């Protein structure tokens, strides 16, 4: 191994550990802040560039999404926690995706209007159904045409009898 390879590896490891330490200290600050406000059930999820905190105090559930780099609040919601089973204490988890993308995002995983990842099979099914409907319509049109031809033939036969 060359000295350059060793240096690059060391610098990369330090950068990753610094980013991890920064995220960890932000997480610790969020937990401390929520606990000081009386929240007893706290769930922290860390994404690539965002931190999501869900916390419960009494019958109130708070959800806040922070920008990891700036600490800016990207989204904040409160709702009733009545009826929810929530374990007390703090849990921390890591996610592969961020929680808010800044565009029309309401934090529902699969129902964003611009998100077609989960619609492909539905589109194919819709296309198949449309094709079947078209074939059925064509068959009905052909039947109608044959019926019209028979009626015309009958009318012609009646005219010949007169």
Tab-separated table of C-alpha atoms in Angstrom:
chain	number	residue	atom	x	y	z
A	1	UNK	CA	0.000	0.000	0.000
A	2	UNK	CA	1.246	3.430	-0.812
A	3	UNK	CA	1.257	6.296	1.607
A	4	UNK	CA	-1.289	8.101	-0.592
A	5	UNK	CA	-3.746	5.181	-0.321
A	6	UNK	CA	-3.330	5.077	3.442
A	7	UNK	CA	-3.819	8.856	3.724
A	8	UNK	CA	-6.943	8.808	1.539
A	9	UNK	CA	-8.401	5.956	3.580
A	10	UNK	CA	-7.671	7.754	6.841
A	11	UNK	CA	-9.150	11.046	5.608
A	12	UNK	CA	-12.267	9.222	4.397
A	13	UNK	CA	-12.692	7.429	7.714
A	14	UNK	CA	-12.265	10.676	9.646
A	15	UNK	CA	-14.820	12.443	7.454
A	16	UNK	CA	-17.347	9.663	7.991
A	17	UNK	CA	-16.779	9.586	11.729
A	18	UNK	CA	-17.082	13.396	11.905
A	19	UNK	CA	-20.392	13.294	10.028
A	20	UNK	CA	-21.585	10.484	12.276
A	21	UNK	CA	-20.511	12.402	15.380
A	22	UNK	CA	-22.306	15.524	14.140
A	23	UNK	CA	-25.496	13.542	13.525
A	24	UNK	CA	-25.124	11.871	16.916
A	25	UNK	CA	-24.700	15.190	18.710
A	26	UNK	CA	-27.738	16.610	16.860
A	27	UNK	CA	-29.715	13.525	17.883
A	28	UNK	CA	-28.580	13.944	21.497
A	29	UNK	CA	-29.617	17.616	21.425
A	30	UNK	CA	-33.054	16.764	20.017
A	31	UNK	CA	-33.597	14.073	22.666
A	32	UNK	CA	-32.505	16.410	25.478
A	33	UNK	CA	-34.778	19.181	24.177
A	34	UNK	CA	-37.813	16.888	23.913
A	35	UNK	CA	-37.196	15.405	27.365
A	36	UNK	CA	-36.935	18.908	28.855
A	37	UNK	CA	-40.384	19.632	27.369
A	38	UNK	CA	-41.835	16.597	29.163
A	39	UNK	CA	-41.957	14.094	26.307
A	40	UNK	CA	-41.550	10.569	27.671
A	41	UNK	CA	-41.724	8.415	24.535
A	42	UNK	CA	-39.220	9.514	21.896
A	43	UNK	CA	-38.388	7.847	18.590
A	44	UNK	CA	-35.532	9.231	16.485
A	45	UNK	CA	-34.893	8.173	12.896
A	46	UNK	CA	-31.787	9.382	11.094
A	47	UNK	CA	-31.813	9.578	7.289
A	48	UNK	CA	-29.031	10.589	4.893
A	49	UNK	CA	-29.552	14.329	5.460
A	50	UNK	CA	-32.519	14.584	7.820
A	51	UNK	CA	-33.518	13.583	11.325
A	52	UNK	CA	-37.100	12.744	12.202
A	53	UNK	CA	-38.275	12.877	15.804
A	54	UNK	CA	-41.607	11.506	17.001
A	55	UNK	CA	-42.430	12.134	20.635
A	56	UNK	CA	-45.430	11.678	22.919
A	57	UNK	CA	-46.418	13.724	25.956
A	58	UNK	CA	-49.755	12.771	27.476
A	59	UNK	CA	-52.283	12.574	24.631
A	60	UNK	CA	-50.190	14.675	22.229
A	61	UNK	CA	-47.904	13.284	19.568
A	62	UNK	CA	-45.287	15.577	18.030
A	63	UNK	CA	-43.475	14.864	14.769
A	64	UNK	CA	-40.582	17.071	13.662
A	65	UNK	CA	-38.213	16.645	10.711
A	66	UNK	CA	-34.899	18.498	10.933
A	67	UNK	CA	-32.196	19.204	8.369
A	68	UNK	CA	-29.140	17.405	9.772
A	69	UNK	CA	-26.642	19.998	8.558
A	70	UNK	CA	-28.422	23.187	9.657
A	71	UNK	CA	-30.836	22.025	12.350
A	72	UNK	CA	-33.625	23.850	10.510
A	73	UNK	CA	-37.114	22.431	11.022
A	74	UNK	CA	-38.369	21.155	7.673
A	75	UNK	CA	-41.718	19.891	8.916
A	76	UNK	CA	-43.611	19.884	12.187
A	77	UNK	CA	-46.972	18.309	13.072
A	78	UNK	CA	-48.908	17.610	16.232
A	79	UNK	CA	-51.791	15.183	16.542
A	80	UNK	CA	-53.691	13.215	19.133
A	81	UNK	CA	-51.917	10.172	20.496
A	82	UNK	CA	-55.062	8.815	22.144
A	83	UNK	CA	-55.431	5.099	21.591
A	84	UNK	CA	-51.892	4.591	20.292
A	85	UNK	CA	-49.679	2.017	21.993
A	86	UNK	CA	-46.390	3.755	22.517
A	87	UNK	CA	-43.513	2.427	24.574
A	88	UNK	CA	-41.845	4.830	26.963
A	89	UNK	CA	-38.183	5.705	26.576
A	90	UNK	CA	-35.963	6.573	23.645
A	91	UNK	CA	-35.366	4.574	20.482
A	92	UNK	CA	-32.968	5.480	17.691
A	93	UNK	CA	-32.999	3.992	14.198
A	94	UNK	CA	-31.314	4.681	10.860
A	95	UNK	CA	-33.255	4.916	7.590
A	96	UNK	CA	-31.994	4.729	3.999
A	97	UNK	CA	-34.255	7.547	2.788
A	98	UNK	CA	-34.983	11.064	3.966
A	99	UNK	CA	-38.415	11.951	5.302
A	100	UNK	CA	-39.280	15.177	3.481
A	101	UNK	CA	-38.226	15.985	-0.063
A	102	UNK	CA	-39.505	19.547	-0.080
A	103	UNK	CA	-41.974	18.967	-2.932
A	104	UNK	CA	-45.578	18.095	-2.196
A	105	UNK	CA	-44.425	15.613	0.405
A	106	UNK	CA	-46.841	14.765	3.163
A	107	UNK	CA	-44.682	11.969	4.585
A	108	UNK	CA	-46.976	9.236	3.289
A	109	UNK	CA	-44.703	6.621	1.834
A	110	UNK	CA	-46.667	5.568	-1.210
A	111	UNK	CA	-49.303	8.122	-2.100
A	112	UNK	CA	-47.360	11.093	-3.442
A	113	UNK	CA	-48.869	12.313	-6.710
A	114	UNK	CA	-45.514	12.482	-8.461
A	115	UNK	CA	-44.417	9.045	-7.298
A	116	UNK	CA	-45.152	6.381	-9.926
A	117	UNK	CA	-42.830	3.688	-8.597
A	118	UNK	CA	-45.739	1.666	-7.271
A	119	UNK	CA	-48.171	2.372	-10.127
A	120	UNK	CA	-46.444	0.474	-12.955
A	121	UNK	CA	-48.304	-2.792	-12.527
A	122	UNK	CA	-51.581	-0.919	-12.172
A	123	UNK	CA	-50.917	0.886	-15.448
A	124	UNK	CA	-50.296	-2.402	-17.245
A	125	UNK	CA	-53.499	-3.833	-15.805
A	126	UNK	CA	-55.384	-0.725	-16.871
A	127	UNK	CA	-53.971	-1.026	-20.394
A	128	UNK	CA	-54.998	-4.688	-20.588
A	129	UNK	CA	-58.495	-3.820	-19.411
A	130	UNK	CA	-58.726	-1.036	-21.988
A	131	UNK	CA	-57.646	-3.430	-24.742
A	132	UNK	CA	-60.239	-5.982	-23.657
A	133	UNK	CA	-62.922	-3.308	-23.596
A	134	UNK	CA	-61.928	-2.203	-27.094
A	135	UNK	CA	-62.139	-5.791	-28.392
A	136	UNK	CA	-65.538	-6.233	-26.773
A	137	UNK	CA	-66.733	-2.979	-28.318
A	138	UNK	CA	-65.474	-4.094	-31.735
A	139	UNK	CA	-67.284	-7.427	-31.395
A	140	UNK	CA	-70.476	-5.643	-30.413
A	141	UNK	CA	-70.104	-3.313	-33.398
A	142	UNK	CA	-69.617	-6.304	-35.711
A	143	UNK	CA	-72.738	-7.962	-34.304
A	144	UNK	CA	-74.702	-4.748	-34.745
A	145	UNK	CA	-73.505	-4.493	-38.345
A	146	UNK	CA	-74.561	-8.095	-39.043
A	147	UNK	CA	-77.950	-7.462	-37.468
A	148	UNK	CA	-78.357	-4.334	-39.584
A	149	UNK	CA	-77.458	-6.309	-42.708
A	150	UNK	CA	-80.051	-8.988	-41.869
A	151	UNK	CA	-82.668	-6.318	-41.294
A	152	UNK	CA	-81.801	-4.729	-44.624
A	153	UNK	CA	-82.071	-8.131	-46.341
A	154	UNK	CA	-85.485	-8.732	-44.784
A	155	UNK	CA	-86.640	-5.303	-45.880
A	156	UNK	CA	-85.416	-6.031	-49.396
A	157	UNK	CA	-87.270	-9.357	-49.401
A	158	UNK	CA	-90.465	-7.627	-48.324
A	159	UNK	CA	-90.070	-5.029	-51.046
A	160	UNK	CA	-89.659	-7.786	-53.648
A	161	UNK	CA	-92.911	-9.423	-52.543
A	162	UNK	CA	-94.920	-6.310	-53.246
